[in-house]
Amino acid sequence: MVKREAELSRQFNEQMKGGAGTTEVIRVLDSGEYESGLKLIAKLVLRPGCSLGYHTHQGEEEIIHVLSGTAAYNDDGVETTLHAGDSCVCLSSHGHSIACAGEEPLVVYAVINQLTEV
């Protein structure tokens, strides 16, 4: 299967997870187009002043890779700055938030993996 840029679904979420402004969510693949336990495979665009609010993941983990821009990242209460090429993971039972921290839009690739018990 090949999916072209023009075919990707886009959503504009206001105050996502209690954050500020609008987050553009560009789904790379929609559920049903793949067979794994992944809950989300998407590119997120946060413009200056926009953020995803602090939230906790339960029974899932989120992997974020910064494609461009600068991020203010809160990892379980520890603030850090992320730049293009940096990656982070929020494991189950942990929390995080991310905000555009520069004058250019922050673009990240996000994958949320639903965990299964063994």
PDB file of C-alpha atoms in Angstrom:
ATOM      1  CA  MET A   1       0.000   0.000   0.000  1.00  0.00           C
ATOM      2  CA  VAL A   2       1.177   3.521  -0.824  1.00  0.00           C
ATOM      3  CA  LYS A   3      -0.439   6.607   0.630  1.00  0.00           C
ATOM      4  CA  ARG A   4       0.313   9.988  -0.939  1.00  0.00           C
ATOM      5  CA  GLU A   5       0.637  13.297   0.905  1.00  0.00           C
ATOM      6  CA  ALA A   6      -2.609  14.545  -0.664  1.00  0.00           C
ATOM      7  CA  GLU A   7      -4.467  11.529   0.794  1.00  0.00           C
ATOM      8  CA  LEU A   8      -3.475  12.127   4.423  1.00  0.00           C
ATOM      9  CA  SER A   9      -6.276  13.090   6.779  1.00  0.00           C
ATOM     10  CA  ARG A  10      -5.850  16.320   8.730  1.00  0.00           C
ATOM     11  CA  GLN A  11      -7.487  17.434  11.943  1.00  0.00           C
ATOM     12  CA  PHE A  12      -7.204  20.775  13.715  1.00  0.00           C
ATOM     13  CA  ASN A  13      -7.571  20.289  17.471  1.00  0.00           C
ATOM     14  CA  GLU A  14      -8.157  23.316  19.679  1.00  0.00           C
ATOM     15  CA  GLN A  15      -6.436  23.274  23.079  1.00  0.00           C
ATOM     16  CA  MET A  16      -5.336  19.657  22.634  1.00  0.00           C
ATOM     17  CA  LYS A  17      -4.892  17.885  25.985  1.00  0.00           C
ATOM     18  CA  GLY A  18      -5.571  21.247  27.664  1.00  0.00           C
ATOM     19  CA  GLY A  19      -2.798  23.030  25.794  1.00  0.00           C
ATOM     20  CA  ALA A  20      -2.857  26.404  24.055  1.00  0.00           C
ATOM     21  CA  GLY A  21      -3.885  27.200  20.490  1.00  0.00           C
ATOM     22  CA  THR A  22      -4.432  24.789  17.615  1.00  0.00           C
ATOM     23  CA  THR A  23      -2.557  21.556  16.915  1.00  0.00           C
ATOM     24  CA  GLU A  24      -2.640  20.212  13.372  1.00  0.00           C
ATOM     25  CA  VAL A  25      -2.694  16.407  13.379  1.00  0.00           C
ATOM     26  CA  ILE A  26      -1.761  14.828  10.046  1.00  0.00           C
ATOM     27  CA  ARG A  27      -2.434  11.104  10.228  1.00  0.00           C
ATOM     28  CA  VAL A  28       0.195   9.233   8.238  1.00  0.00           C
ATOM     29  CA  LEU A  29      -1.915   6.080   8.379  1.00  0.00           C
ATOM     30  CA  ASP A  30      -5.393   5.589   9.796  1.00  0.00           C
ATOM     31  CA  SER A  31      -6.355   2.613  11.957  1.00  0.00           C
ATOM     32  CA  GLY A  32      -7.422  -0.258   9.753  1.00  0.00           C
ATOM     33  CA  GLU A  33      -4.670   0.513   7.226  1.00  0.00           C
ATOM     34  CA  TYR A  34      -2.121  -1.447   9.275  1.00  0.00           C
ATOM     35  CA  GLU A  35      -2.244  -4.521  11.495  1.00  0.00           C
ATOM     36  CA  SER A  36      -0.042  -3.601  14.469  1.00  0.00           C
ATOM     37  CA  GLY A  37      -1.154  -2.357  17.875  1.00  0.00           C
ATOM     38  CA  LEU A  38      -0.187   1.207  17.086  1.00  0.00           C
ATOM     39  CA  LYS A  39      -2.866   3.658  18.167  1.00  0.00           C
ATOM     40  CA  LEU A  40      -1.512   6.712  16.310  1.00  0.00           C
ATOM     41  CA  ILE A  41       1.014   7.376  13.554  1.00  0.00           C
ATOM     42  CA  ALA A  42       0.983  11.099  12.810  1.00  0.00           C
ATOM     43  CA  LYS A  43       2.836  14.298  12.102  1.00  0.00           C
ATOM     44  CA  LEU A  44       1.894  17.119  14.484  1.00  0.00           C
ATOM     45  CA  VAL A  45       2.341  20.796  13.686  1.00  0.00           C
ATOM     46  CA  LEU A  46       2.339  23.351  16.509  1.00  0.00           C
ATOM     47  CA  ARG A  47       2.710  26.982  15.539  1.00  0.00           C
ATOM     48  CA  PRO A  48       4.334  29.572  17.834  1.00  0.00           C
ATOM     49  CA  GLY A  49       2.351  29.897  21.065  1.00  0.00           C
ATOM     50  CA  CYS A  50       0.720  26.470  20.659  1.00  0.00           C
ATOM     51  CA  SER A  51       1.141  23.463  22.929  1.00  0.00           C
ATOM     52  CA  LEU A  52      -0.177  20.055  23.935  1.00  0.00           C
ATOM     53  CA  GLY A  53      -1.042  20.177  27.631  1.00  0.00           C
ATOM     54  CA  TYR A  54       0.452  17.918  30.271  1.00  0.00           C
ATOM     55  CA  HIS A  55      -1.118  14.468  30.186  1.00  0.00           C
ATOM     56  CA  THR A  56      -0.371  10.931  31.371  1.00  0.00           C
ATOM     57  CA  HIS A  57      -0.279   7.781  29.268  1.00  0.00           C
ATOM     58  CA  GLN A  58      -1.831   4.617  30.740  1.00  0.00           C
ATOM     59  CA  GLY A  59      -1.364   1.290  28.963  1.00  0.00           C
ATOM     60  CA  GLU A  60       0.412   2.972  26.071  1.00  0.00           C
ATOM     61  CA  GLU A  61       3.655   4.748  25.247  1.00  0.00           C
ATOM     62  CA  GLU A  62       4.285   7.723  22.989  1.00  0.00           C
ATOM     63  CA  ILE A  63       7.422   8.229  20.919  1.00  0.00           C
ATOM     64  CA  ILE A  64       8.101  11.711  19.542  1.00  0.00           C
ATOM     65  CA  HIS A  65      10.758  12.697  17.006  1.00  0.00           C
ATOM     66  CA  VAL A  66      11.335  16.387  16.252  1.00  0.00           C
ATOM     67  CA  LEU A  67      11.457  17.022  12.501  1.00  0.00           C
ATOM     68  CA  SER A  68      11.854  20.813  12.652  1.00  0.00           C
ATOM     69  CA  GLY A  69      11.543  23.698  15.069  1.00  0.00           C
ATOM     70  CA  THR A  70      12.267  23.987  18.778  1.00  0.00           C
ATOM     71  CA  ALA A  71      10.206  22.408  21.556  1.00  0.00           C
ATOM     72  CA  ALA A  72       9.791  23.046  25.251  1.00  0.00           C
ATOM     73  CA  TYR A  73       9.293  19.502  26.541  1.00  0.00           C
ATOM     74  CA  ASN A  74       8.082  18.549  30.015  1.00  0.00           C
ATOM     75  CA  ASP A  75       9.108  14.979  30.858  1.00  0.00           C
ATOM     76  CA  ASP A  76       7.465  13.999  34.169  1.00  0.00           C
ATOM     77  CA  GLY A  77       7.993  17.527  35.494  1.00  0.00           C
ATOM     78  CA  VAL A  78      11.508  17.963  34.120  1.00  0.00           C
ATOM     79  CA  GLU A  79      11.688  20.763  31.541  1.00  0.00           C
ATOM     80  CA  THR A  80      14.065  20.464  28.592  1.00  0.00           C
ATOM     81  CA  THR A  81      14.513  21.909  25.115  1.00  0.00           C
ATOM     82  CA  LEU A  82      14.310  19.672  22.053  1.00  0.00           C
ATOM     83  CA  HIS A  83      15.640  20.497  18.585  1.00  0.00           C
ATOM     84  CA  ALA A  84      15.335  18.934  15.126  1.00  0.00           C
ATOM     85  CA  GLY A  85      16.694  15.385  15.259  1.00  0.00           C
ATOM     86  CA  ASP A  86      15.931  14.878  18.973  1.00  0.00           C
ATOM     87  CA  SER A  87      13.600  12.116  20.146  1.00  0.00           C
ATOM     88  CA  CYS A  88      11.822  11.296  23.387  1.00  0.00           C
ATOM     89  CA  VAL A  89       9.511   8.635  24.769  1.00  0.00           C
ATOM     90  CA  CYS A  90       6.764   8.850  27.367  1.00  0.00           C
ATOM     91  CA  LEU A  91       6.262   5.416  28.897  1.00  0.00           C
ATOM     92  CA  SER A  92       3.035   4.084  30.383  1.00  0.00           C
ATOM     93  CA  SER A  93       2.131   5.685  33.749  1.00  0.00           C
ATOM     94  CA  HIS A  94       4.278   8.734  32.952  1.00  0.00           C
ATOM     95  CA  GLY A  95       3.318  12.208  31.793  1.00  0.00           C
ATOM     96  CA  HIS A  96       4.530  14.868  29.400  1.00  0.00           C
ATOM     97  CA  SER A  97       3.695  18.027  27.487  1.00  0.00           C
ATOM     98  CA  ILE A  98       5.224  19.752  24.478  1.00  0.00           C
ATOM     99  CA  ALA A  99       5.086  23.316  23.186  1.00  0.00           C
ATOM    100  CA  CYS A 100       6.454  25.265  20.259  1.00  0.00           C
ATOM    101  CA  ALA A 101       9.320  27.262  21.769  1.00  0.00           C
ATOM    102  CA  GLY A 102      10.554  29.161  18.731  1.00  0.00           C
ATOM    103  CA  GLU A 103       9.429  31.546  16.044  1.00  0.00           C
ATOM    104  CA  GLU A 104       9.079  28.742  13.481  1.00  0.00           C
ATOM    105  CA  PRO A 105       6.412  26.001  13.669  1.00  0.00           C
ATOM    106  CA  LEU A 106       7.315  22.880  15.616  1.00  0.00           C
ATOM    107  CA  VAL A 107       6.832  19.737  13.510  1.00  0.00           C
ATOM    108  CA  VAL A 108       7.083  16.346  15.194  1.00  0.00           C
ATOM    109  CA  TYR A 109       6.423  12.759  14.224  1.00  0.00           C
ATOM    110  CA  ALA A 110       4.418  10.959  16.925  1.00  0.00           C
ATOM    111  CA  VAL A 111       3.673   7.276  17.392  1.00  0.00           C
ATOM    112  CA  ILE A 112       1.455   5.970  20.180  1.00  0.00           C
ATOM    113  CA  ASN A 113       1.811   2.275  20.851  1.00  0.00           C
ATOM    114  CA  GLN A 114      -0.968   0.462  22.716  1.00  0.00           C
ATOM    115  CA  LEU A 115       0.715  -1.952  25.125  1.00  0.00           C
ATOM    116  CA  THR A 116      -0.520  -5.505  25.523  1.00  0.00           C
ATOM    117  CA  GLU A 117      -0.104  -7.699  28.559  1.00  0.00           C
ATOM    118  CA  VAL A 118       1.988 -10.825  28.131  1.00  0.00           C
TER     119      VAL A 118
END
